[in-house]
Short mmCIF file of C-alpha atoms in Angstrom, two decimals:
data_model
loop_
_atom_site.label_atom_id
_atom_site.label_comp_id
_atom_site.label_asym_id
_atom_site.label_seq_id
_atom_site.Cartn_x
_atom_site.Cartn_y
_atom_site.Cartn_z
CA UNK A 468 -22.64 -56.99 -50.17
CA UNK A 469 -23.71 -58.56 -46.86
CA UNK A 470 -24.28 -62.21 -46.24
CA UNK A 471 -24.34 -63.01 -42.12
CA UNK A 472 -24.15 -66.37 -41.47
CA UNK A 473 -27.69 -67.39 -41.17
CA UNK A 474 -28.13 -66.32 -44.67
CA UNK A 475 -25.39 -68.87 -45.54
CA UNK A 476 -26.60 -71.23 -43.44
CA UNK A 477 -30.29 -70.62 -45.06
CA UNK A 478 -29.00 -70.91 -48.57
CA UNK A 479 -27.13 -73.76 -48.34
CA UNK A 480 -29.56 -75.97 -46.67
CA UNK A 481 -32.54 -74.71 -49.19
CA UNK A 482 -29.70 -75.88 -52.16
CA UNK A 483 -28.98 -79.02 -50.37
CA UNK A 484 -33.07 -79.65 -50.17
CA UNK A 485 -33.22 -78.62 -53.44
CA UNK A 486 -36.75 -76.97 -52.00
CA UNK A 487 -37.78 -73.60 -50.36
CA UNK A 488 -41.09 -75.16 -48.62
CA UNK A 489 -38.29 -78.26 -46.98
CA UNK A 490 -35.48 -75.55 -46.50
CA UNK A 491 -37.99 -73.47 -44.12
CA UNK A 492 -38.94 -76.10 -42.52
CA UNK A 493 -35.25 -77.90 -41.79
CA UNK A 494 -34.55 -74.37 -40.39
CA UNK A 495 -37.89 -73.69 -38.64
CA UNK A 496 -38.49 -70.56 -40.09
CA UNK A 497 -41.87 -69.36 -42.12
CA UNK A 498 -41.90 -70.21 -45.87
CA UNK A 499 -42.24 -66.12 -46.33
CA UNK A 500 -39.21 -65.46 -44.27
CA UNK A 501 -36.84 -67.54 -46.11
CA UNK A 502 -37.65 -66.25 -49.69
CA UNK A 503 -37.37 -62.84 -48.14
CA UNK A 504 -33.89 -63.52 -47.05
CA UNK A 505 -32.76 -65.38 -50.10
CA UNK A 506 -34.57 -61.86 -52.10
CA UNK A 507 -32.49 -59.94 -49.86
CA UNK A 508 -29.39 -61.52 -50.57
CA UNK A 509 -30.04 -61.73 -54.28
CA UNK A 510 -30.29 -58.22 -54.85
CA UNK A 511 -27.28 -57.36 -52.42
CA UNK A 512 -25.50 -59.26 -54.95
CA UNK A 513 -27.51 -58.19 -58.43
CA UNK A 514 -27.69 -61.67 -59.93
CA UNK A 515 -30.42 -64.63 -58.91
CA UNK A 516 -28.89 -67.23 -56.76
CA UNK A 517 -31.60 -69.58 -57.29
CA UNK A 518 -33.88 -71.25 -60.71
CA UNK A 519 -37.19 -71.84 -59.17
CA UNK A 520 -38.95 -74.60 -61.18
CA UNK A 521 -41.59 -76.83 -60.43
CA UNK A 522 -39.84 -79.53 -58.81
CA UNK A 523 -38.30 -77.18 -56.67
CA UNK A 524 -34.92 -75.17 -56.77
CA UNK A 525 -31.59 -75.42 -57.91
CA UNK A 526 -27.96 -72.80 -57.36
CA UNK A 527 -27.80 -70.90 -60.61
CA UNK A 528 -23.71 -70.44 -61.36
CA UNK A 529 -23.62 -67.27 -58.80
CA UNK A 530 -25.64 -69.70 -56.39
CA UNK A 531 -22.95 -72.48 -57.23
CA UNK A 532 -20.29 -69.88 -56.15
CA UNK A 533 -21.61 -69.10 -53.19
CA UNK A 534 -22.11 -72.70 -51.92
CA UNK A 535 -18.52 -73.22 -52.09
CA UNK A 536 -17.52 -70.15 -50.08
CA UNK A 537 -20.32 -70.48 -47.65
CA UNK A 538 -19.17 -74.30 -47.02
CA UNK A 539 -15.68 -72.90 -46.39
CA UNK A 540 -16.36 -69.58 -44.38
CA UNK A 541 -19.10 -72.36 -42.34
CA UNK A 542 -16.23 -74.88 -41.84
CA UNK A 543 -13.93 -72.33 -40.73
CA UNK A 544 -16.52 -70.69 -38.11
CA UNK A 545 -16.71 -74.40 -37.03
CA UNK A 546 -12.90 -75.07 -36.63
CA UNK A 547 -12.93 -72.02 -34.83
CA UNK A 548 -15.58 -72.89 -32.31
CA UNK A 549 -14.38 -76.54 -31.89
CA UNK A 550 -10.83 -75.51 -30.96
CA UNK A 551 -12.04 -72.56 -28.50
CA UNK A 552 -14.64 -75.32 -27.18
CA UNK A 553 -11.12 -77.10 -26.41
CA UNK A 554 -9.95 -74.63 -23.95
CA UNK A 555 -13.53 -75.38 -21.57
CA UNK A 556 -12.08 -78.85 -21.26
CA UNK A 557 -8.89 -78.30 -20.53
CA UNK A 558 -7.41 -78.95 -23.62
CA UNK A 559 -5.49 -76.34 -26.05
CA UNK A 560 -6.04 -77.79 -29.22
CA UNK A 561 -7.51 -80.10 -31.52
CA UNK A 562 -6.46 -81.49 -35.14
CA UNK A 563 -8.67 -83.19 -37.63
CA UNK A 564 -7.14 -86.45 -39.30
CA UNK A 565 -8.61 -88.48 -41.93
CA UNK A 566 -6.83 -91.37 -43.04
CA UNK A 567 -7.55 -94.06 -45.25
CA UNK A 568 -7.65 -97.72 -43.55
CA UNK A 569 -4.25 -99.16 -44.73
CA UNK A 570 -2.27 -96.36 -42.94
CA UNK A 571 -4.84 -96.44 -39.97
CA UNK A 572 -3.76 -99.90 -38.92
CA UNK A 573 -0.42 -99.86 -39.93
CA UNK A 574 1.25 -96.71 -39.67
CA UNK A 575 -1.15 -94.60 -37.47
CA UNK A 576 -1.25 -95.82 -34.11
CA UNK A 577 2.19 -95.96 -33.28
CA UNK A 578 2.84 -92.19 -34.14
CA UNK A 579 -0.26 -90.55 -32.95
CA UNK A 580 0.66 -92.31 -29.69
CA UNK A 581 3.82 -91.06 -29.60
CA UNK A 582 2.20 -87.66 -30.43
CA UNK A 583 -0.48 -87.80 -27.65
CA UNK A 584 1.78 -88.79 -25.46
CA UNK A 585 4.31 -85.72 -26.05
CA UNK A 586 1.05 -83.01 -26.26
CA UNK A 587 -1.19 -84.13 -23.44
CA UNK A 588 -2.93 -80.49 -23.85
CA UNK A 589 -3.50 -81.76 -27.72
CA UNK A 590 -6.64 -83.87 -29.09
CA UNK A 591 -7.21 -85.52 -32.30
CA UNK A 592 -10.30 -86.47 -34.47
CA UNK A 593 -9.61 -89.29 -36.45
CA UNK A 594 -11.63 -90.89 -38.66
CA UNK A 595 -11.45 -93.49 -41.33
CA UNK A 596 -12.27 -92.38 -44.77
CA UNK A 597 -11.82 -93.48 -48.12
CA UNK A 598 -8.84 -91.69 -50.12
CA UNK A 599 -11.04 -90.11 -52.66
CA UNK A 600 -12.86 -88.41 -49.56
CA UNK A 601 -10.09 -87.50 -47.85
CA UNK A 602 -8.61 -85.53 -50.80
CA UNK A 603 -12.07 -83.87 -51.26
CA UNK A 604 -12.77 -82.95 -47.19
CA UNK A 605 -9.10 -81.47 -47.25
CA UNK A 606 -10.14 -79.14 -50.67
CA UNK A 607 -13.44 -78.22 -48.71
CA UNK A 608 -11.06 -77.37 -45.65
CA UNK A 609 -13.26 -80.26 -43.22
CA UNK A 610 -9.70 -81.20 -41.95
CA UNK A 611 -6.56 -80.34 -41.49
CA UNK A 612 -4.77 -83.40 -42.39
CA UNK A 613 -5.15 -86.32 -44.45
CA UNK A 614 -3.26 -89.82 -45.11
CA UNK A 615 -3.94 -91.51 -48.44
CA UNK A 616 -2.80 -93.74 -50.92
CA UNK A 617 -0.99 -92.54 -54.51
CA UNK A 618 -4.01 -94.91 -56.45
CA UNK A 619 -6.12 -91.55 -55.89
CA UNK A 620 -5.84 -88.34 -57.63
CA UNK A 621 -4.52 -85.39 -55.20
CA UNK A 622 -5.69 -82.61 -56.91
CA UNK A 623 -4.10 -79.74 -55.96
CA UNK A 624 -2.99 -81.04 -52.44
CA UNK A 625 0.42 -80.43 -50.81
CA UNK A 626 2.09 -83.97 -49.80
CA UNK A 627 5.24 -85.81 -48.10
CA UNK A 628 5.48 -89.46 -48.65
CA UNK A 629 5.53 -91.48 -44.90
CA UNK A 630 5.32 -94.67 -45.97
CA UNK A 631 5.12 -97.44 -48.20
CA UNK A 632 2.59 -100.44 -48.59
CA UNK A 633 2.06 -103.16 -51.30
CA UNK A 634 -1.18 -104.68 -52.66
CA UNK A 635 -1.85 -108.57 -51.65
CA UNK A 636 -4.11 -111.44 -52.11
CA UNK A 637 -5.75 -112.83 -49.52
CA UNK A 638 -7.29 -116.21 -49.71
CA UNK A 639 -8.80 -119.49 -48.23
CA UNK A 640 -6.40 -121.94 -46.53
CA UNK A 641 -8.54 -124.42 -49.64
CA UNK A 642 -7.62 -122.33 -51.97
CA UNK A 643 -6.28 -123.33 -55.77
CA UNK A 644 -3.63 -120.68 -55.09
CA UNK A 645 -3.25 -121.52 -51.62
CA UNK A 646 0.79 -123.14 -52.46
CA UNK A 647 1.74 -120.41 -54.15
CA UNK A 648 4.67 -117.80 -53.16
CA UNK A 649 3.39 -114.52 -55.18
CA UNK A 650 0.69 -114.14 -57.89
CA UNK A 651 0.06 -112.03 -60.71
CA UNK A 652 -2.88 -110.05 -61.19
CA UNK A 653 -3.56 -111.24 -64.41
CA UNK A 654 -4.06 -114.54 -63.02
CA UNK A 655 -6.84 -113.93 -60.81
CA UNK A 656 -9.26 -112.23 -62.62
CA UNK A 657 -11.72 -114.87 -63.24
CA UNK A 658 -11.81 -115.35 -59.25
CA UNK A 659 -14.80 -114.13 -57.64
CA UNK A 660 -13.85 -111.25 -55.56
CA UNK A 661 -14.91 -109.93 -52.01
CA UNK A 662 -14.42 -106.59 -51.80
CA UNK A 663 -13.42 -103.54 -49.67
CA UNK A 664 -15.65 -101.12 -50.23
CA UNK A 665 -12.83 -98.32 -50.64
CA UNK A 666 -13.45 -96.36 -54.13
CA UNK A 667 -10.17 -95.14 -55.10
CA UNK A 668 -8.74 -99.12 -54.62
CA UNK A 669 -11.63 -100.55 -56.67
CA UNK A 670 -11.10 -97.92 -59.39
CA UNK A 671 -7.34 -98.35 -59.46
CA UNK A 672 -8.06 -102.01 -60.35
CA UNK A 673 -10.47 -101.89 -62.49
CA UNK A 674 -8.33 -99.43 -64.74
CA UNK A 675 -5.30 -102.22 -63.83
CA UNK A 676 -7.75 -104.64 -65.57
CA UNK A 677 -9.37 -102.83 -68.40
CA UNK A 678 -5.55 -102.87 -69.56
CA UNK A 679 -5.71 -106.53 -69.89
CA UNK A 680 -8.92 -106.55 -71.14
CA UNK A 681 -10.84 -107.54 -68.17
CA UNK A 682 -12.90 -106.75 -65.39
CA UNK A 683 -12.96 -107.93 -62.04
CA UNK A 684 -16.07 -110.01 -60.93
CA UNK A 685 -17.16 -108.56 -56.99
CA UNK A 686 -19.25 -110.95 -55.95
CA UNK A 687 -19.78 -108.44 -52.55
CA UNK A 688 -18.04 -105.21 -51.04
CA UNK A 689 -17.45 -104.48 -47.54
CA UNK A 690 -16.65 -102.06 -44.93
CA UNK A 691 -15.70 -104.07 -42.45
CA UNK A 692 -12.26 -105.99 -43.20
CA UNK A 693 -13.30 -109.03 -40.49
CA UNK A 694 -16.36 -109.31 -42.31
CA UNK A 695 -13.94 -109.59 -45.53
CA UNK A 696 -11.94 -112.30 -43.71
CA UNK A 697 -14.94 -114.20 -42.84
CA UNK A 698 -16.34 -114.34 -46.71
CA UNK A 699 -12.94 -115.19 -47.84
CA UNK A 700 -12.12 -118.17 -45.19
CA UNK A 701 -15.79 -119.17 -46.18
CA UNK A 702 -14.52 -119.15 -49.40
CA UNK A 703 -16.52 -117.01 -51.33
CA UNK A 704 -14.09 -115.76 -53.12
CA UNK A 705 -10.58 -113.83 -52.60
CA UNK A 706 -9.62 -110.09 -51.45
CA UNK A 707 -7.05 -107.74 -52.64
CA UNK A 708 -5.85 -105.64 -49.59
CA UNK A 709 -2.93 -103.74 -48.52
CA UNK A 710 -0.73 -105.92 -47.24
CA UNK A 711 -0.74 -103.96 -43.79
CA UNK A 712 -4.62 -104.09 -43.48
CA UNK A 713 -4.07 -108.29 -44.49
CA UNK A 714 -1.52 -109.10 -41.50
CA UNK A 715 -4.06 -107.83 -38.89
CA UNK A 716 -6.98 -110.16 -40.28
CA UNK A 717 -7.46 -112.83 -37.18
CA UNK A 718 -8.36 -115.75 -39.90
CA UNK A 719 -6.23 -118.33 -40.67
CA UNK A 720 -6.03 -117.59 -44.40
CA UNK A 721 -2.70 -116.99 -46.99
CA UNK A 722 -1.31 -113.54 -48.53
CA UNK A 723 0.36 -113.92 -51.42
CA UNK A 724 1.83 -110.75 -52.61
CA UNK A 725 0.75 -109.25 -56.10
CA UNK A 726 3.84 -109.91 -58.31
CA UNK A 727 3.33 -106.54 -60.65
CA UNK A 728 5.56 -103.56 -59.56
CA UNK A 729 2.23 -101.40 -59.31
CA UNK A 730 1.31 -103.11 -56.64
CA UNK A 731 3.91 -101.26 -54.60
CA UNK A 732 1.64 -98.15 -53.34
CA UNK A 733 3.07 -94.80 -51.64
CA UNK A 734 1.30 -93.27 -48.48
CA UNK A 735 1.23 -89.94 -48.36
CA UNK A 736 0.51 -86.90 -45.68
CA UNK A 737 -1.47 -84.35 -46.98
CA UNK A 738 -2.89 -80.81 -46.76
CA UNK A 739 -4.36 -77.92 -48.83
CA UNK A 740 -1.46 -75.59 -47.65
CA UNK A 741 1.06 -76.91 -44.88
CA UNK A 742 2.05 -73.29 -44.44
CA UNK A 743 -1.55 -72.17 -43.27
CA UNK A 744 -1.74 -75.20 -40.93
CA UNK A 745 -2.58 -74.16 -37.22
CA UNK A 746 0.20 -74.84 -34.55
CA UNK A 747 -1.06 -77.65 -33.16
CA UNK A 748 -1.70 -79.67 -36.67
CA UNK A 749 1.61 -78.45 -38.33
CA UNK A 750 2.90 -80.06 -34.69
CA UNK A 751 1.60 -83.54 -35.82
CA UNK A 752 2.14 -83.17 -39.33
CA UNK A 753 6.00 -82.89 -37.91
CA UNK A 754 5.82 -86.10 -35.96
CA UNK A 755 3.73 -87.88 -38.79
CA UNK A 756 6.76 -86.88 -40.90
CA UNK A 757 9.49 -88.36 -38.60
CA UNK A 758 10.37 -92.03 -39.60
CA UNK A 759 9.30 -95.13 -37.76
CA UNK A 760 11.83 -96.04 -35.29
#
């Protein structure tokens, strides 16, 4: 059995357009070659890879197989090419981080400078993710490393805890709970809430208030936490946040800590196998791993 990696390539994008006629033409070949190919490839292997029907065509379960190994041997190729691409420039290596936004404005910055600063031939590509995306780009092997919170399920994942963070409120100077020290969570749920648009927090407290009984009422969610400071001062309604993310909003508004002990939430450094991480990533998973001074 031979697949070359425009036959991945091929297959996957025809899957992904869920279409021979749009596959050809997202990979500017003739209509003719392309079911050729995918012919070729089917009887290399003995089974159909594909259901033609007529809306189109979906993976049949040997299809589904090979999209997940063809994503990973793709991924791999393009690791590979981005870290040789490194050496043109000067630099010897390159790690991919995602990290989920509490950790990327609190913990982060102050480590990976540290880091830089050590490995000038090193380079990083960071990028802000939700947990739940994190944990599923580090199964698919699109990065090396990942920070998230313990509110999302890590799968099979290796992990070391780095740090801690707690779940606040965040509200309007005007606010009814404006005087207040801490509050409890039950106690806010008939606030209209704005939002961070971050899936594995909004899940984690909607399960927090189906216990009670309740649900919470988003009134909007957001990407951009100024944006969520400006709703909130406006008051539109109140935010829960990490309480690192809260203390670098540039509003004047209160944080009031959520009293329940759940609201205590681990950060944790992740990878699919910390063993099989290159050099130069299981060099910053070592300094990522070193406490804050």
């Amino acid at each position: 059995m031979r697949f070359d990696l425009i036959d991945m390539r091929l297959f996957l994008t025809v899957v992904e357009c869920g279409s021979l006629t749009q596959g050809a033409r997202m990979v500017h070949l003739a209509l003719a070659s392309v079911s050729e190919r995918i012919a070729g490839m089917e009887a290399a292997l003995g089974a159909p890879l594909l259901e033609r029907n007529r809306r189109g065509v979906r993976a049949t379960a040997a299809g589904e197989a090979l999209v997940r190994h063809a994503r990973s041997i793709l991924g791999q190729v393009e690791q590979m090419r981005g870290e040789l691409r490194t050496y043109a420039t000067g630099l010897k290596g390159r790690v991919r981080l995602l990290s989920n936004t509490a950790a990327m404005v609190a913990f982060l910055p102050p480590q990976l400078c540290r880091f830089l600063a050590a490995h000038r031939d090193l380079s990083i590509d960071l990028e802000e993710r939700p947990s739940a995306e994190i944990v599923q780009a580090l199964m698919d092997r699109r990065a090396d490393l990942g920070v998230v919170a313990d509110i999302t399920d890590l799968g099979m994942l290796q992990t070391h805890l780095i740090a801690s963070d707690r779940l606040v409120v965040v509200a309007s100077r005007a606010h009814r709970l404006a005087r207040q020290s801490n509050v409890a969570f039950g106690d806010i749920l008939d606030e209209p809430i704005v939002g961070m648009a971050d899936t594995a927090l909004e899940t984690h407290l909607a399960e927090r208030a189906s216990r009670l009984g309740r649900q919470l009422d988003y009134r909007i969610q957001l990407r951009n936490t100024e944006h969520v400071a400006m709703h909130v001062e406006a008051g539109i309604g109140i935010s829960i946040l990490s309480d690192a993310l809260a203390r670098t909003l540039r509003r004047d508004l209160v944080i009031l800590p959520l009293s329940e002990a759940w609201a205590t939430r681990q950060l944790y450094l992740c990878a699919r196998d910390f063993s099989a991480l290159t050099p130069h990533a299981d060099l910053l998973a070592q300094q990522l791993l070193q406490p804050m001074p």
